[in-house]
PDB file of C-alpha atoms in Angstrom:
ATOM      1  CA  SER U  17     -21.179  -8.841 -18.592  1.00 86.00           C
ATOM      2  CA  LEU U  18     -18.929  -5.966 -19.669  1.00 92.00           C
ATOM      3  CA  LEU U  19     -19.625  -4.078 -16.444  1.00 93.00           C
ATOM      4  CA  GLU U  20     -18.732  -7.088 -14.278  1.00 94.00           C
ATOM      5  CA  ARG U  21     -15.552  -7.678 -16.286  1.00 95.00           C
ATOM      6  CA  ALA U  22     -14.499  -4.053 -15.867  1.00 95.00           C
ATOM      7  CA  SER U  23     -15.323  -4.101 -12.144  1.00 95.00           C
ATOM      8  CA  ALA U  24     -13.263  -7.250 -11.617  1.00 96.00           C
ATOM      9  CA  PHE U  25     -10.298  -5.661 -13.395  1.00 96.00           C
ATOM     10  CA  VAL U  26     -10.513  -2.509 -11.272  1.00 96.00           C
ATOM     11  CA  ALA U  27     -10.774  -4.515  -8.029  1.00 96.00           C
ATOM     12  CA  ASP U  28      -7.745  -6.646  -8.938  1.00 95.00           C
ATOM     13  CA  LEU U  29      -5.737  -3.577  -9.933  1.00 96.00           C
ATOM     14  CA  VAL U  30      -6.423  -1.767  -6.664  1.00 95.00           C
ATOM     15  CA  ALA U  31      -5.767  -4.954  -4.675  1.00 95.00           C
ATOM     16  CA  ASN U  32      -2.282  -4.967  -6.212  1.00 94.00           C
ATOM     17  CA  GLY U  33      -1.613  -1.440  -4.942  1.00 92.00           C
ATOM     18  CA  GLN U  34      -2.439   0.565  -8.087  1.00 94.00           C
ATOM     19  CA  THR U  35      -4.656   3.655  -8.379  1.00 95.00           C
ATOM     20  CA  ILE U  36      -7.495   4.749 -10.685  1.00 96.00           C
ATOM     21  CA  LEU U  37      -7.936   8.173 -12.269  1.00 97.00           C
ATOM     22  CA  PHE U  38     -11.607   9.061 -12.900  1.00 97.00           C
ATOM     23  CA  VAL U  39     -12.122  11.371 -15.895  1.00 96.00           C
ATOM     24  CA  GLY U  40     -15.407  13.072 -16.749  1.00 94.00           C
ATOM     25  CA  THR U  41     -15.460  16.745 -17.747  1.00 94.00           C
ATOM     26  CA  LYS U  42     -18.924  16.918 -19.318  1.00 93.00           C
ATOM     27  CA  ARG U  43     -21.571  18.700 -17.280  1.00 93.00           C
ATOM     28  CA  GLN U  44     -23.670  15.552 -16.721  1.00 92.00           C
ATOM     29  CA  ALA U  45     -20.698  13.667 -15.247  1.00 94.00           C
ATOM     30  CA  GLN U  46     -18.894  16.255 -13.104  1.00 94.00           C
ATOM     31  CA  ASP U  47     -20.790  15.743  -9.842  1.00 94.00           C
ATOM     32  CA  SER U  48     -20.906  11.943 -10.148  1.00 94.00           C
ATOM     33  CA  ILE U  49     -17.183  11.763 -10.898  1.00 96.00           C
ATOM     34  CA  GLU U  50     -16.224  13.919  -7.928  1.00 94.00           C
ATOM     35  CA  GLN U  51     -18.537  12.180  -5.452  1.00 95.00           C
ATOM     36  CA  ALA U  52     -17.583   8.641  -6.493  1.00 95.00           C
ATOM     37  CA  ALA U  53     -13.835   9.337  -6.592  1.00 95.00           C
ATOM     38  CA  THR U  54     -13.958  11.054  -3.208  1.00 95.00           C
ATOM     39  CA  ARG U  55     -15.932   8.146  -1.732  1.00 95.00           C
ATOM     40  CA  CYS U  56     -13.334   5.589  -2.800  1.00 94.00           C
ATOM     41  CA  GLU U  57     -10.359   7.926  -2.142  1.00 93.00           C
ATOM     42  CA  MET U  58      -9.137   8.006  -5.731  1.00 96.00           C
ATOM     43  CA  PHE U  59      -8.133  10.824  -8.092  1.00 96.00           C
ATOM     44  CA  TYR U  60     -10.372  12.609 -10.582  1.00 96.00           C
ATOM     45  CA  ILE U  61     -10.494  15.216 -13.356  1.00 96.00           C
ATOM     46  CA  LYS U  62     -13.887  16.921 -13.667  1.00 94.00           C
ATOM     47  CA  ASN U  63     -13.333  20.335 -15.278  1.00 92.00           C
ATOM     48  CA  ARG U  64     -10.692  20.165 -17.989  1.00 90.00           C
ATOM     49  CA  TRP U  65      -8.138  17.675 -19.207  1.00 94.00           C
ATOM     50  CA  LEU U  66      -4.838  19.504 -19.612  1.00 91.00           C
ATOM     51  CA  GLY U  67      -2.588  18.232 -22.386  1.00 90.00           C
ATOM     52  CA  GLY U  68       0.397  16.364 -21.007  1.00 92.00           C
ATOM     53  CA  MET U  69      -1.357  15.228 -17.838  1.00 93.00           C
ATOM     54  CA  LEU U  70       0.118  11.762 -18.426  1.00 95.00           C
ATOM     55  CA  THR U  71       2.773  12.183 -21.112  1.00 94.00           C
ATOM     56  CA  ASN U  72       4.385  15.191 -19.408  1.00 94.00           C
ATOM     57  CA  PHE U  73       3.621  14.295 -15.819  1.00 93.00           C
ATOM     58  CA  SER U  74       6.818  15.833 -14.388  1.00 91.00           C
ATOM     59  CA  THR U  75       5.770  19.313 -15.553  1.00 92.00           C
ATOM     60  CA  ILE U  76       2.229  18.789 -14.290  1.00 93.00           C
ATOM     61  CA  GLN U  77       3.685  17.736 -10.949  1.00 93.00           C
ATOM     62  CA  LYS U  78       5.475  21.079 -10.648  1.00 93.00           C
ATOM     63  CA  ARG U  79       2.159  22.905 -11.057  1.00 92.00           C
ATOM     64  CA  ILE U  80       0.620  20.652  -8.418  1.00 93.00           C
ATOM     65  CA  ASP U  81       3.493  21.424  -6.043  1.00 93.00           C
ATOM     66  CA  TYR U  82       2.921  25.136  -6.665  1.00 93.00           C
ATOM     67  CA  LEU U  83      -0.757  24.672  -5.815  1.00 93.00           C
ATOM     68  CA  ILE U  84       0.148  22.977  -2.546  1.00 93.00           C
ATOM     69  CA  ASN U  85       2.566  25.812  -1.700  1.00 93.00           C
ATOM     70  CA  LEU U  86      -0.154  28.407  -2.302  1.00 92.00           C
ATOM     71  CA  GLU U  87      -2.545  26.524  -0.026  1.00 91.00           C
ATOM     72  CA  THR U  88       0.146  26.377   2.665  1.00 92.00           C
ATOM     73  CA  GLU U  89       0.731  30.125   2.392  1.00 90.00           C
ATOM     74  CA  LYS U  90      -2.985  30.791   2.698  1.00 89.00           C
ATOM     75  CA  ASP U  91      -3.278  28.541   5.763  1.00 90.00           C
ATOM     76  CA  LYS U  92      -0.414  30.438   7.415  1.00 90.00           C
ATOM     77  CA  GLY U  93      -2.195  33.749   6.784  1.00 88.00           C
ATOM     78  CA  LEU U  94       0.376  35.097   4.350  1.00 86.00           C
ATOM     79  CA  PHE U  95      -2.319  36.252   1.905  1.00 85.00           C
ATOM     80  CA  SER U  96      -3.590  38.757   4.463  1.00 85.00           C
ATOM     81  CA  VAL U  97      -0.144  40.375   4.689  1.00 86.00           C
ATOM     82  CA  LEU U  98      -0.228  41.274   0.984  1.00 86.00           C
ATOM     83  CA  THR U  99      -2.002  44.246  -0.481  1.00 87.00           C
ATOM     84  CA  LYS U 100      -5.647  43.786  -1.397  1.00 88.00           C
ATOM     85  CA  LYS U 101      -4.864  43.571  -5.110  1.00 89.00           C
ATOM     86  CA  GLU U 102      -2.024  41.064  -4.641  1.00 90.00           C
ATOM     87  CA  GLY U 103      -4.122  38.989  -2.249  1.00 87.00           C
ATOM     88  CA  LEU U 104      -7.010  38.789  -4.723  1.00 91.00           C
ATOM     89  CA  LYS U 105      -4.605  37.834  -7.495  1.00 92.00           C
ATOM     90  CA  LYS U 106      -3.150  35.028  -5.398  1.00 90.00           C
ATOM     91  CA  GLN U 107      -6.632  33.798  -4.482  1.00 91.00           C
ATOM     92  CA  GLU U 108      -7.754  33.770  -8.125  1.00 93.00           C
ATOM     93  CA  GLU U 109      -4.662  31.783  -9.074  1.00 92.00           C
ATOM     94  CA  LEU U 110      -5.324  29.345  -6.252  1.00 92.00           C
ATOM     95  CA  ASP U 111      -8.938  28.873  -7.359  1.00 92.00           C
ATOM     96  CA  ARG U 112      -7.893  28.301 -10.974  1.00 93.00           C
ATOM     97  CA  LEU U 113      -5.290  25.706 -10.015  1.00 93.00           C
ATOM     98  CA  ASN U 114      -7.785  23.963  -7.765  1.00 92.00           C
ATOM     99  CA  ARG U 115     -10.269  23.725 -10.628  1.00 91.00           C
ATOM    100  CA  ASN U 116      -7.678  22.071 -12.836  1.00 91.00           C
ATOM    101  CA  PHE U 117      -5.659  20.021 -10.322  1.00 93.00           C
ATOM    102  CA  GLY U 118      -7.806  19.795  -7.197  1.00 91.00           C
ATOM    103  CA  GLY U 119      -8.686  16.172  -7.842  1.00 93.00           C
ATOM    104  CA  VAL U 120      -5.106  15.058  -8.542  1.00 94.00           C
ATOM    105  CA  LYS U 121      -3.028  17.178  -6.151  1.00 91.00           C
ATOM    106  CA  ASN U 122      -2.235  14.087  -4.060  1.00 91.00           C
ATOM    107  CA  MET U 123      -1.330  11.951  -7.088  1.00 93.00           C
ATOM    108  CA  ARG U 124       2.468  11.469  -7.004  1.00 91.00           C
ATOM    109  CA  ASN U 125       2.728   8.762  -9.661  1.00 92.00           C
ATOM    110  CA  LEU U 126       0.985   7.837 -12.879  1.00 94.00           C
ATOM    111  CA  PRO U 127      -2.297   5.992 -12.280  1.00 95.00           C
ATOM    112  CA  GLY U 128      -2.662   2.279 -12.865  1.00 95.00           C
ATOM    113  CA  ALA U 129      -5.719   2.811 -15.060  1.00 96.00           C
ATOM    114  CA  LEU U 130      -8.155   5.440 -16.334  1.00 96.00           C
ATOM    115  CA  PHE U 131     -11.907   5.411 -16.039  1.00 97.00           C
ATOM    116  CA  VAL U 132     -13.418   7.675 -18.704  1.00 96.00           C
ATOM    117  CA  VAL U 133     -17.066   8.656 -19.093  1.00 95.00           C
ATOM    118  CA  ASP U 134     -17.042   9.868 -22.723  1.00 93.00           C
ATOM    119  CA  ILE U 135     -14.073   8.741 -24.842  1.00 94.00           C
ATOM    120  CA  GLY U 136     -15.195  10.980 -27.685  1.00 93.00           C
ATOM    121  CA  LEU U 137     -15.013  14.115 -25.561  1.00 93.00           C
ATOM    122  CA  GLU U 138     -11.931  12.904 -23.657  1.00 94.00           C
ATOM    123  CA  ASN U 139     -10.045  11.828 -26.772  1.00 94.00           C
ATOM    124  CA  ILE U 140      -6.813  13.514 -25.631  1.00 95.00           C
ATOM    125  CA  ALA U 141      -6.902  11.585 -22.339  1.00 95.00           C
ATOM    126  CA  VAL U 142      -7.471   8.346 -24.247  1.00 96.00           C
ATOM    127  CA  LEU U 143      -4.570   9.041 -26.622  1.00 96.00           C
ATOM    128  CA  GLU U 144      -2.192   9.863 -23.764  1.00 96.00           C
ATOM    129  CA  ALA U 145      -3.188   6.752 -21.832  1.00 96.00           C
ATOM    130  CA  ARG U 146      -2.653   4.542 -24.878  1.00 95.00           C
ATOM    131  CA  LYS U 147       0.728   6.160 -25.476  1.00 95.00           C
ATOM    132  CA  MET U 148       1.768   5.490 -21.868  1.00 95.00           C
ATOM    133  CA  ASN U 149       0.347   1.920 -21.968  1.00 95.00           C
ATOM    134  CA  ILE U 150      -2.152   2.727 -19.222  1.00 96.00           C
ATOM    135  CA  PRO U 151      -5.286   0.515 -19.335  1.00 96.00           C
ATOM    136  CA  ILE U 152      -8.560   2.310 -20.042  1.00 97.00           C
ATOM    137  CA  VAL U 153     -11.967   1.491 -18.592  1.00 97.00           C
ATOM    138  CA  ALA U 154     -14.651   3.594 -20.224  1.00 96.00           C
ATOM    139  CA  MET U 155     -18.324   4.049 -20.935  1.00 95.00           C
ATOM    140  CA  VAL U 156     -18.781   3.518 -24.670  1.00 94.00           C
ATOM    141  CA  ASP U 157     -21.862   4.855 -26.405  1.00 91.00           C
ATOM    142  CA  THR U 158     -23.015   3.924 -29.901  1.00 90.00           C
ATOM    143  CA  ASP U 159     -21.104   6.828 -31.455  1.00 88.00           C
ATOM    144  CA  CYS U 160     -17.695   5.736 -30.049  1.00 90.00           C
ATOM    145  CA  ASP U 161     -15.107   3.154 -31.082  1.00 90.00           C
ATOM    146  CA  PRO U 162     -14.790   0.397 -28.426  1.00 91.00           C
ATOM    147  CA  ASP U 163     -11.462  -0.762 -29.901  1.00 92.00           C
ATOM    148  CA  LEU U 164      -9.783   2.266 -28.314  1.00 93.00           C
ATOM    149  CA  VAL U 165     -10.641   0.966 -24.844  1.00 95.00           C
ATOM    150  CA  ASP U 166      -9.282  -2.046 -22.962  1.00 95.00           C
ATOM    151  CA  TYR U 167     -12.437  -2.565 -20.890  1.00 96.00           C
ATOM    152  CA  PRO U 168     -15.443  -0.984 -22.625  1.00 95.00           C
ATOM    153  CA  ILE U 169     -18.790  -0.645 -20.847  1.00 95.00           C
ATOM    154  CA  ALA U 170     -21.768  -0.264 -23.161  1.00 93.00           C
ATOM    155  CA  ALA U 171     -23.774   2.592 -21.671  1.00 93.00           C
ATOM    156  CA  ASN U 172     -25.407   5.898 -22.406  1.00 93.00           C
ATOM    157  CA  ASP U 173     -22.766   8.501 -21.588  1.00 91.00           C
ATOM    158  CA  ASP U 174     -25.235  11.390 -21.849  1.00 92.00           C
ATOM    159  CA  ALA U 175     -27.763  10.344 -19.198  1.00 93.00           C
ATOM    160  CA  ILE U 176     -26.994  11.445 -15.643  1.00 94.00           C
ATOM    161  CA  ARG U 177     -28.572   8.324 -14.148  1.00 94.00           C
ATOM    162  CA  SER U 178     -26.551   5.987 -16.374  1.00 94.00           C
ATOM    163  CA  ILE U 179     -23.328   7.835 -15.602  1.00 95.00           C
ATOM    164  CA  SER U 180     -24.003   7.811 -11.860  1.00 95.00           C
ATOM    165  CA  LEU U 181     -24.779   4.078 -11.859  1.00 95.00           C
ATOM    166  CA  THR U 182     -21.634   3.130 -13.792  1.00 95.00           C
ATOM    167  CA  VAL U 183     -19.320   5.450 -11.881  1.00 96.00           C
ATOM    168  CA  ASN U 184     -20.594   4.168  -8.529  1.00 96.00           C
ATOM    169  CA  CYS U 185     -20.064   0.573  -9.672  1.00 96.00           C
ATOM    170  CA  MET U 186     -16.424   1.461 -10.376  1.00 96.00           C
ATOM    171  CA  ALA U 187     -16.131   3.117  -6.964  1.00 96.00           C
ATOM    172  CA  ASP U 188     -17.526  -0.026  -5.310  1.00 96.00           C
ATOM    173  CA  ALA U 189     -14.945  -2.112  -7.175  1.00 96.00           C
ATOM    174  CA  VAL U 190     -12.189   0.191  -5.906  1.00 96.00           C
ATOM    175  CA  ILE U 191     -13.403  -0.154  -2.316  1.00 96.00           C
ATOM    176  CA  GLU U 192     -13.494  -3.943  -2.702  1.00 95.00           C
ATOM    177  CA  GLY U 193      -9.927  -3.931  -4.008  1.00 95.00           C
ATOM    178  CA  MET U 194      -8.768  -1.746  -1.105  1.00 95.00           C
ATOM    179  CA  ALA U 195     -10.331  -4.162   1.395  1.00 94.00           C
ATOM    180  CA  ARG U 196      -8.551  -7.086  -0.255  1.00 93.00           C
ATOM    181  CA  ARG U 197      -5.306  -5.136  -0.176  1.00 92.00           C
ATOM    182  CA  GLU U 198      -5.638  -4.542   3.575  1.00 92.00           C
ATOM    183  CA  GLN U 199      -6.331  -8.235   4.192  1.00 91.00           C
ATOM    184  CA  GLN U 200      -3.233  -9.197   2.214  1.00 89.00           C
ATOM    185  CA  LEU U 201      -1.070  -6.784   4.199  1.00 89.00           C
ATOM    186  CA  GLU U 202      -2.469  -8.039   7.506  1.00 88.00           C
ATOM    187  CA  SER U 203      -1.814 -11.667   6.556  1.00 85.00           C
ATOM    188  CA  LEU U 204       1.750 -10.806   5.542  1.00 84.00           C
ATOM    189  CA  GLN U 205       2.366  -9.023   8.837  1.00 82.00           C
ATOM    190  CA  THR U 206       0.985 -11.994  10.770  1.00 81.00           C
ATOM    191  CA  THR U 207       3.225 -14.379   8.818  1.00 78.00           C
ATOM    192  CA  ASP U 208       6.302 -12.206   9.390  1.00 71.00           C
ATOM    193  CA  THR U 209       5.558 -11.979  13.115  1.00 74.00           C
ATOM    194  CA  THR U 210       5.159 -15.760  13.413  1.00 72.00           C
ATOM    195  CA  GLU U 211       8.390 -16.423  11.521  1.00 70.00           C
ATOM    196  CA  SER U 212      10.240 -13.875  13.652  1.00 68.00           C
ATOM    197  CA  GLU U 213       9.030 -15.495  16.888  1.00 69.00           C
ATOM    198  CA  SER U 214      10.008 -18.956  15.635  1.00 68.00           C
ATOM    199  CA  SER U 215      13.446 -17.683  14.646  1.00 67.00           C
ATOM    200  CA  ASN U 216      13.956 -16.109  18.070  1.00 66.00           C
ATOM    201  CA  MET U 217      12.975 -19.352  19.791  1.00 66.00           C
ATOM    202  CA  ASP U 218      15.426 -21.341  17.665  1.00 63.00           C
ATOM    203  CA  ASN U 219      18.222 -18.898  18.459  1.00 64.00           C
ATOM    204  CA  ASP U 220      17.496 -18.959  22.204  1.00 59.00           C
ATOM    205  CA  GLU U 221      17.612 -22.770  22.646  1.00 56.00           C
ATOM    206  CA  PRO U 222      21.390 -23.289  22.066  1.00 54.00           C
ATOM    207  CA  THR U 223      22.221 -20.363  24.316  1.00 50.00           C
ATOM    208  CA  ALA U 224      20.145 -21.793  27.122  1.00 47.00           C
ATOM    209  CA  THR U 225      21.877 -25.170  26.781  1.00 48.00           C
ATOM    210  CA  LEU U 226      25.386 -23.713  26.793  1.00 47.00           C
ATOM    211  CA  ASN U 227      24.791 -21.446  29.755  1.00 52.00           C
ATOM    212  CA  ALA U 228      22.922 -24.020  31.842  1.00 50.00           C
ATOM    213  CA  GLU U 229      24.514 -24.706  35.265  1.00 54.00           C
ATOM    214  CA  PRO U 230      24.778 -28.278  36.550  1.00 53.00           C
ATOM    215  CA  THR U 231      21.831 -29.339  38.641  1.00 52.00           C
ATOM    216  CA  MET U 232      21.975 -31.061  42.012  1.00 52.00           C
ATOM    217  CA  ASP U 233      21.379 -34.422  40.338  1.00 52.00           C
ATOM    218  CA  ASP U 234      24.387 -33.858  38.092  1.00 52.00           C
ATOM    219  CA  ARG U 235      26.541 -33.047  41.120  1.00 51.00           C
ATOM    220  CA  GLU U 236      25.400 -36.222  42.939  1.00 48.00           C
ATOM    221  CA  ASP U 237      26.197 -38.338  39.889  1.00 50.00           C
ATOM    222  CA  THR U 238      29.694 -36.861  39.762  1.00 46.00           C
ATOM    223  CA  THR U 239      30.284 -37.670  43.424  1.00 46.00           C
ATOM    224  CA  GLU U 240      29.127 -41.253  43.061  1.00 48.00           C
ATOM    225  CA  THR U 241      31.483 -41.991  40.201  1.00 47.00           C
ATOM    226  CA  ILE U 242      34.599 -41.108  42.255  1.00 45.00           C
ATOM    227  CA  GLU U 243      36.213 -44.293  43.704  1.00 50.00           C
ATOM    228  CA  VAL U 244      38.387 -44.142  46.849  1.00 47.00           C
ATOM    229  CA  ASP U 245      40.997 -46.853  47.591  1.00 51.00           C
ATOM    230  CA  GLU U 246      40.315 -48.262  51.067  1.00 52.00           C
ATOM    231  CA  PRO U 247      43.294 -49.274  53.331  1.00 51.00           C
ATOM    232  CA  PRO U 248      43.870 -53.022  53.716  1.00 51.00           C
ATOM    233  CA  SER U 249      41.862 -54.692  56.441  1.00 49.00           C
ATOM    234  CA  THR U 250      43.638 -55.263  59.784  1.00 46.00           C
ATOM    235  CA  GLU U 251      42.353 -58.818  59.967  1.00 48.00           C
ATOM    236  CA  ASN U 252      44.027 -59.715  56.662  1.00 47.00           C
ATOM    237  CA  VAL U 253      47.312 -58.331  57.910  1.00 43.00           C
ATOM    238  CA  ASP U 254      47.159 -60.397  61.099  1.00 50.00           C
ATOM    239  CA  ILE U 255      46.335 -63.600  59.202  1.00 44.00           C
ATOM    240  CA  ASN U 256      49.229 -63.126  56.847  1.00 48.00           C
ATOM    241  CA  THR U 257      51.611 -62.503  59.763  1.00 46.00           C
ATOM    242  CA  ASP U 258      50.546 -65.732  61.507  1.00 49.00           C
ATOM    243  CA  ASN U 259      51.012 -67.770  58.353  1.00 46.00           C
ATOM    244  CA  ASN U 260      54.511 -66.443  57.830  1.00 48.00           C
ATOM    245  CA  SER U 261      55.532 -67.201  61.391  1.00 47.00           C
ATOM    246  CA  THR U 262      54.197 -70.790  61.163  1.00 44.00           C
ATOM    247  CA  GLU U 263      56.119 -71.512  58.000  1.00 47.00           C
ATOM    248  CA  GLY U 264      59.341 -70.251  59.541  1.00 47.00           C
ATOM    249  CA  SER U 265      59.060 -72.493  62.511  1.00 41.00           C
TER     250      SER U 265
END
């Protein structure tokens, strides 16, 4: 089915180390988008799609960095040092940035794919993704064009139950892909460790042979191979002397 095809694509994408950006700014989808994306540790946009989120990502990243700096200042208690008016102004700015970028403040690179609830409402997001060649997985109702989407899912994008079911299926696919990714990394680490141990063993064998001292058996063999010339026997000398004296007489 279309849902199974889309889920398989998402799982494969995440298994290869990519990320998914969940997009759903309509009231019926906001809670489902946030809960599902948080459950699978992915990024999401639930309030408003800002133009240039993908096509002008460097500028968006500067705003995200500013948001993180404001949160750091608040955690350090710097807001309390300011006057009441300045502190309230900083807090309002922090709240506004969190509404717009709270779901993507940890996103440092462009996502590997987009999941969109309503491509008619999120037409700017769809156009930016197509311009950046980012695959799109989306719920497509009868009033939308499925040709704009790489992996369309025929579903009612106005019903809360339908949205929740589809979004949670995508979150499950992400979790499956993350599990496969961890298994791949573990297998690679095991392979690298085995190869490293084998390499160390191969490098140690010649060293052990060169540095090996002769054993006791080797020393005995060396002693046995040495030949010592024995002096002539006394009996042979006496016999030769007698023979010479007989011949002279």
